């Protein structure tokens, strides 16, 4: 092995390194020249065969070449890596002008829309928002609302029981009790959210929404109730609609009235929406039963009140002329887009 041969190895290695097309190929050349059985390493082994006086110079030369080649390798590697990153970025470039199938946009759910509209109408009358748990103690859903155990009024609502003392709330009226227990009158509150009943057909869902209103003040009468609800119905459905109150029964109100509004579709002439009667029922109402005040330790008759509870889906159906209540939980965008 002569010095000329060593120089030759160096030249070949440098040429190979600079000709490599990618880092894999470059690494192959590194193994070929600098690896354990690479040309340069092999030449070191041959040193043993040299005359003693030539050894130091030869060794020095091998070491210098090794250092030089290692540096050349690193430089080549860095430049190839850069090129590879550039190529990768180029191939992954986003074409922002490329046209794709349009993504379907979501839409506010009509139940939300109706609920928010109701809030803003009631807010103008000084009502503020309350919520309550979906799993209620039997006490709040029934007893405190003057529906004792075994009372026939419990049959009015097909209840989902969670355990012996808890139910999925069947109405939003328990929100009244939470408010009466936790706040001091005078009160004007509006509560809303899902309620649950074991019932399902074209006009009933097992999971629907109610809106509950309660006003507690000194000297509250049936005319306050009628005035408030009539205002609310007119604001919600539009001018020209009439409101009608029919005597009814709810254990938590006395007297009680069911609320009808003249059919917004046919304006009271009679159509399929109102079953040819010209009127549509939207919910229940009444003056708060003193027994409810007693449960919540509110002094009666110093404080008196009225309350009402409406079905949100029902109001949306009437306002928008929806033909099947089951569209609401479907969340089909084609349905939602119509509101
Ligand atoms: N909670 C009753 C129901 O779901 C509706 C109702 C009637 C609510 C009269 C009231 C009320 O606040 O005063 O059938």
Coordinates of C-alpha atoms and ligand atoms in Angstrom, one line a residue:
X1 CA 0.0 0.0 0.0
X2 CA 1.6 3.2 -1.1
X3 CA 0.8 6.8 -0.4
X4 CA -0.3 7.2 -4.0
X5 CA -2.9 4.4 -3.3
X6 CA -4.0 6.2 -0.2
X7 CA -4.5 9.4 -2.1
X8 CA -6.4 7.5 -4.7
X9 CA -8.8 6.1 -2.0
X10 CA -9.3 9.6 -0.8
X11 CA -10.1 11.0 -4.2
X12 CA -12.5 8.1 -5.0
X13 CA -14.3 8.6 -1.7
X14 CA -14.6 12.4 -2.1
X15 CA -16.0 11.8 -5.6
X16 CA -18.4 9.2 -4.4
X17 CA -19.6 11.4 -1.6
X18 CA -20.3 14.3 -3.8
X19 CA -22.0 12.1 -6.4
X20 CA -24.5 10.5 -4.0
X21 CA -28.1 11.2 -5.0
X22 CA -29.7 10.6 -1.6
X23 CA -28.6 10.0 2.0
X24 CA -29.1 6.3 1.7
X25 CA -26.6 6.0 -1.2
X26 CA -24.3 8.4 0.7
X27 CA -24.4 6.1 3.7
X28 CA -23.5 3.2 1.5
X29 CA -20.3 5.1 0.4
X30 CA -19.5 5.9 4.0
X31 CA -19.6 2.2 4.8
X32 CA -17.5 1.4 1.7
X33 CA -14.7 3.8 2.6
X34 CA -14.9 4.4 6.3
X35 CA -16.7 1.4 7.6
X36 CA -15.2 -1.5 9.7
X37 CA -14.1 -3.3 6.5
X38 CA -14.0 -0.2 4.3
X39 CA -11.0 0.7 2.1
X40 CA -9.4 3.1 4.5
X41 CA -9.8 0.9 7.5
X42 CA -8.3 -2.0 5.5
X43 CA -5.3 0.2 4.6
X44 CA -4.6 0.7 8.3
X45 CA -4.3 -3.0 8.8
X46 CA -1.7 -3.1 6.0
X47 CA 0.5 -0.8 8.0
X48 CA 1.9 -3.8 9.8
X49 CA 3.6 -4.9 6.5
X50 CA 5.4 -1.6 6.1
X51 CA 9.1 -1.0 7.0
X52 CA 9.3 0.5 10.5
X53 CA 10.5 4.0 9.4
X54 CA 7.5 4.5 7.0
X55 CA 4.9 3.6 9.6
X56 CA 4.5 7.0 11.4
X57 CA 4.2 9.0 8.2
X58 CA 1.7 6.5 6.7
X59 CA -0.3 6.4 9.9
X60 CA -0.5 10.2 10.1
X61 CA -1.6 10.3 6.5
X62 CA -4.4 7.7 7.1
X63 CA -5.6 9.7 10.1
X64 CA -5.6 12.9 8.2
X65 CA -7.6 11.4 5.3
X66 CA -10.0 9.8 7.7
X67 CA -10.7 13.2 9.4
X68 CA -11.0 14.9 6.0
X69 CA -13.4 12.2 4.7
X70 CA -15.5 12.3 7.8
X71 CA -15.9 16.0 7.4
X72 CA -16.8 15.6 3.7
X73 CA -19.3 13.0 4.6
X74 CA -21.0 15.2 7.1
X75 CA -21.2 18.1 4.7
X76 CA -22.6 15.9 1.9
X77 CA -25.1 14.5 4.3
X78 CA -26.3 17.9 5.5
X79 CA -26.7 19.1 1.9
X80 CA -28.6 16.0 0.9
X81 CA -30.9 16.3 3.9
X82 CA -31.7 19.8 3.0
X83 CA -32.4 18.8 -0.6
X84 CA -34.7 16.0 0.6
X85 CA -36.6 18.4 2.9
X86 CA -37.0 20.8 0.1
X87 CA -38.3 18.1 -2.2
X88 CA -40.7 16.8 0.5
X89 CA -42.1 20.3 1.1
X90 CA -42.5 20.8 -2.6
X91 CA -44.4 17.6 -3.0
X92 CA -46.6 18.3 0.0
X93 CA -47.4 21.8 -1.0
X94 CA -51.1 22.8 -0.4
X95 CA -52.9 24.0 -3.5
X96 CA -55.2 26.5 -1.9
X97 CA -56.9 27.1 -5.2
X98 CA -57.8 23.4 -5.6
X99 CA -61.6 23.0 -5.6
X100 CA -63.1 20.3 -3.3
X101 CA -66.6 19.2 -2.5
X102 CA -68.1 21.9 -0.2
X103 CA -68.3 20.9 3.5
X104 CA -71.9 20.8 4.9
X105 CA -72.3 23.7 7.3
X106 CA -74.2 23.1 10.5
X107 CA -77.2 25.1 11.5
X108 CA -78.7 26.3 14.8
X109 CA -81.2 23.8 16.0
X110 CA -84.8 25.1 15.9
X111 CA -85.3 24.2 19.6
X112 CA -82.3 26.4 20.5
X113 CA -83.6 29.1 18.3
X114 CA -87.1 29.0 19.8
X115 CA -85.8 28.8 23.4
X116 CA -83.5 31.8 22.8
X117 CA -86.4 33.8 21.3
X118 CA -88.6 33.0 24.3
X119 CA -85.8 34.1 26.7
X120 CA -85.4 37.4 25.0
X121 CA -89.2 38.1 25.1
X122 CA -89.4 37.2 28.8
X123 CA -86.2 39.2 29.6
X124 CA -88.1 42.3 28.4
X125 CA -90.6 41.6 31.2
X126 CA -87.8 41.2 33.8
X127 CA -87.6 37.4 33.8
X128 CA -84.2 35.8 34.3
X129 CA -82.9 32.3 33.5
X130 CA -82.8 29.3 35.9
X131 CA -81.9 25.6 35.3
X132 CA -82.3 22.5 37.3
X133 CA -81.1 18.9 37.3
X134 CA -82.4 16.3 34.8
X135 CA -82.4 13.6 37.4
X136 CA -84.8 14.9 40.1
X137 CA -85.7 13.7 43.6
X138 CA -89.2 12.4 43.6
X139 CA -89.8 15.2 46.1
X140 CA -89.0 18.0 43.7
X141 CA -90.7 16.4 40.6
X142 CA -93.9 15.5 42.5
X143 CA -94.3 15.9 46.3
X144 CA -93.3 19.6 46.6
X145 CA -95.6 20.3 43.6
X146 CA -98.5 18.9 45.6
X147 CA -98.5 15.5 43.9
X148 CA -98.2 13.1 46.9
X149 CA -97.3 9.4 46.5
X150 CA -100.2 7.4 45.0
X151 CA -101.9 10.6 43.9
X152 CA -103.8 9.9 40.6
X153 CA -102.2 13.0 39.1
X154 CA -98.9 11.0 38.8
X155 CA -100.6 9.1 36.0
X156 CA -100.8 12.3 34.0
X157 CA -97.0 11.9 33.3
X158 CA -95.5 8.6 32.2
X159 CA -92.5 8.6 34.4
X160 CA -89.0 7.1 33.9
X161 CA -87.9 6.0 37.3
X162 CA -84.1 6.0 38.1
X163 CA -84.5 4.4 41.5
X164 CA -87.1 4.5 44.4
X165 CA -86.6 8.2 45.1
X166 CA -85.3 9.6 41.8
X167 CA -86.9 10.2 38.4
X168 CA -85.9 11.7 35.1
X169 CA -87.8 15.0 35.5
X170 CA -91.1 14.8 33.7
X171 CA -91.5 18.6 33.6
X172 CA -89.6 21.8 34.3
X173 CA -91.9 22.7 37.2
X174 CA -89.4 21.4 39.8
X175 CA -87.3 24.4 38.8
X176 CA -90.0 26.5 40.6
X177 CA -89.3 24.7 43.8
X178 CA -85.5 25.1 43.6
X179 CA -86.0 28.8 43.0
X180 CA -88.5 29.2 45.9
X181 CA -86.1 27.3 48.2
X182 CA -83.0 29.2 47.3
X183 CA -84.1 32.8 46.5
X184 CA -86.2 35.4 48.1
X185 CA -89.3 36.9 46.5
X186 CA -90.1 38.9 44.5
X187 CA -89.1 36.5 41.7
X188 CA -89.5 36.4 38.0
X189 CA -87.8 33.4 36.6
X190 CA -87.8 31.4 33.4
X191 CA -86.5 27.8 33.3
X192 CA -85.9 25.5 30.4
X193 CA -84.4 22.2 29.3
X194 CA -85.1 18.6 28.4
X195 CA -87.9 16.6 30.2
X196 CA -88.6 12.9 29.9
X197 CA -91.7 10.9 29.5
X198 CA -92.3 7.3 28.5
X199 CA -94.2 8.2 25.4
X200 CA -93.4 8.2 21.6
X201 CA -95.5 8.9 18.5
X202 CA -96.0 11.5 15.7
X203 CA -96.7 14.2 18.3
X204 CA -94.9 12.9 21.4
X205 CA -91.2 12.4 22.1
X206 CA -89.8 10.5 25.1
X207 CA -87.3 13.4 25.4
X208 CA -88.7 16.9 24.7
X209 CA -88.2 20.4 26.0
X210 CA -90.3 22.7 28.2
X211 CA -90.2 26.3 29.2
X212 CA -91.3 27.2 32.6
X213 CA -92.2 30.6 33.9
X214 CA -92.9 31.8 37.5
X215 CA -93.7 35.1 38.9
X216 CA -93.9 35.6 42.7
X217 CA -94.8 39.0 44.2
X218 CA -97.3 40.7 46.5
X219 CA -100.8 40.7 45.0
X220 CA -100.5 38.5 41.9
X221 CA -103.8 37.7 40.2
X222 CA -105.1 35.7 37.3
X223 CA -105.2 38.9 35.2
X224 CA -101.4 39.3 35.6
X225 CA -101.1 35.7 34.3
X226 CA -103.3 36.4 31.4
X227 CA -101.7 39.6 30.5
X228 CA -98.2 38.1 30.6
X229 CA -99.0 35.0 28.6
X230 CA -101.0 37.0 26.0
X231 CA -98.1 39.4 25.5
X232 CA -95.7 36.5 25.2
X233 CA -97.8 34.6 22.7
X234 CA -98.3 37.8 20.5
X235 CA -94.5 38.5 20.6
X236 CA -93.6 35.0 19.8
X237 CA -96.1 34.1 17.1
X238 CA -96.7 37.5 15.7
X239 CA -99.5 40.1 16.0
X240 CA -103.2 39.2 15.4
X241 CA -103.1 36.0 17.4
X242 CA -105.6 35.5 20.2
X243 CA -105.0 33.7 23.4
X244 CA -107.6 31.6 25.2
X245 CA -107.6 30.2 28.7
X246 CA -109.6 27.0 29.5
X247 CA -110.2 25.9 33.1
X248 CA -108.1 22.9 33.8
X249 CA -106.4 21.0 36.7
X250 CA -102.8 20.9 37.8
X251 CA -102.1 20.0 41.5
X252 CA -99.5 22.8 41.8
X253 CA -101.8 25.6 40.6
X254 CA -105.2 26.8 41.8
X255 CA -107.0 27.9 39.8
X256 CA -105.5 26.2 36.7
X257 CA -105.9 27.0 33.0
X258 CA -104.8 25.5 29.8
X259 CA -103.5 28.0 27.3
X260 CA -104.6 27.9 23.6
X261 CA -103.6 30.3 20.9
X262 CA -105.5 30.9 17.7
X263 CA -104.0 28.8 15.0
X264 CA -101.2 30.8 13.3
X265 CA -101.5 28.7 10.2
X266 CA -105.2 29.3 9.3
X267 CA -105.6 32.3 11.6
X268 CA -108.5 30.5 13.4
X269 CA -110.5 29.4 10.3
X270 CA -109.7 25.7 10.9
X271 CA -107.0 23.6 9.3
X272 CA -105.3 20.2 9.8
X273 CA -102.7 21.8 12.2
X274 CA -105.5 22.8 14.6
X275 CA -107.7 19.8 13.8
X276 CA -110.3 22.3 12.4
X277 CA -110.9 23.9 15.8
X278 CA -109.0 27.2 15.0
X279 CA -107.2 26.8 18.4
X280 CA -103.9 25.1 19.4
X281 CA -103.0 24.2 22.9
X282 CA -99.5 25.3 24.0
X283 CA -99.4 24.5 27.7
X284 CA -100.6 24.8 31.2
X285 CA -100.7 27.7 33.7
X286 CA -102.3 28.9 36.9
X287 CA -101.9 30.7 40.2
X288 CA -99.4 28.9 42.5
X289 CA -101.1 26.6 44.9
X290 CA -100.5 27.7 48.6
X291 CA -99.5 24.1 49.3
X292 CA -96.5 24.6 47.0
X293 CA -95.5 27.7 48.9
X294 CA -95.9 25.8 52.2
X295 CA -93.5 23.1 51.0
X296 CA -90.9 25.7 50.1
X297 CA -91.5 27.8 53.3
X298 CA -92.7 30.9 51.4
X299 CA -95.1 33.0 53.4
X300 CA -98.6 33.0 51.8
X301 CA -100.7 35.2 51.2
X302 CA -97.9 37.8 51.7
X303 CA -96.4 36.3 48.6
X304 CA -98.5 35.1 45.7
X305 CA -97.7 33.9 42.2
X306 CA -98.5 32.5 38.9
X307 CA -96.7 29.9 36.8
X308 CA -96.9 28.4 33.3
X309 CA -95.3 25.6 31.4
X310 CA -95.1 25.3 27.6
X311 CA -93.8 22.6 25.3
X312 CA -90.9 24.0 23.2
X313 CA -91.2 21.5 20.3
X314 CA -94.9 22.3 20.2
X315 CA -94.3 26.0 19.9
X316 CA -91.7 25.3 17.1
X317 CA -94.2 23.1 15.3
X318 CA -96.9 25.7 15.4
X319 CA -94.5 28.6 14.5
X320 CA -92.9 26.8 11.6
X321 CA -95.5 24.3 10.5
X322 CA -93.5 21.1 11.2
X323 CA -95.5 18.0 10.4
X324 CA -93.7 15.4 12.7
X325 CA -92.2 16.1 16.1
X326 CA -89.6 13.3 15.4
X327 CA -87.8 15.6 13.0
X328 CA -86.4 17.5 15.9
X329 CA -84.1 14.9 17.4
X330 CA -83.1 13.6 13.9
X331 CA -80.6 16.5 13.6
X332 CA -80.8 16.1 9.8
X333 CA -79.1 19.1 8.3
X334 CA -81.7 19.2 5.5
X335 CA -84.4 19.7 8.2
X336 CA -82.3 22.2 10.3
X337 CA -81.6 24.4 7.3
X338 CA -85.2 25.3 6.9
X339 CA -85.3 27.6 10.0
Ligands
LIG1 N1 -95.8 21.0 34.4 C1 -97.0 20.9 33.6 C2 -96.9 19.7 32.6 O1 -95.8 19.4 32.3 C3 -97.3 22.1 32.8 C4 -97.6 23.3 33.7 C5 -98.9 23.5 34.1 C6 -96.6 24.1 34.3 C7 -99.3 24.6 34.9 C8 -97.0 25.1 35.1 C9 -98.3 25.3 35.4 O2 -96.0 25.9 35.6 O3 -98.6 26.4 36.2 O4 -97.9 19.2 32.2

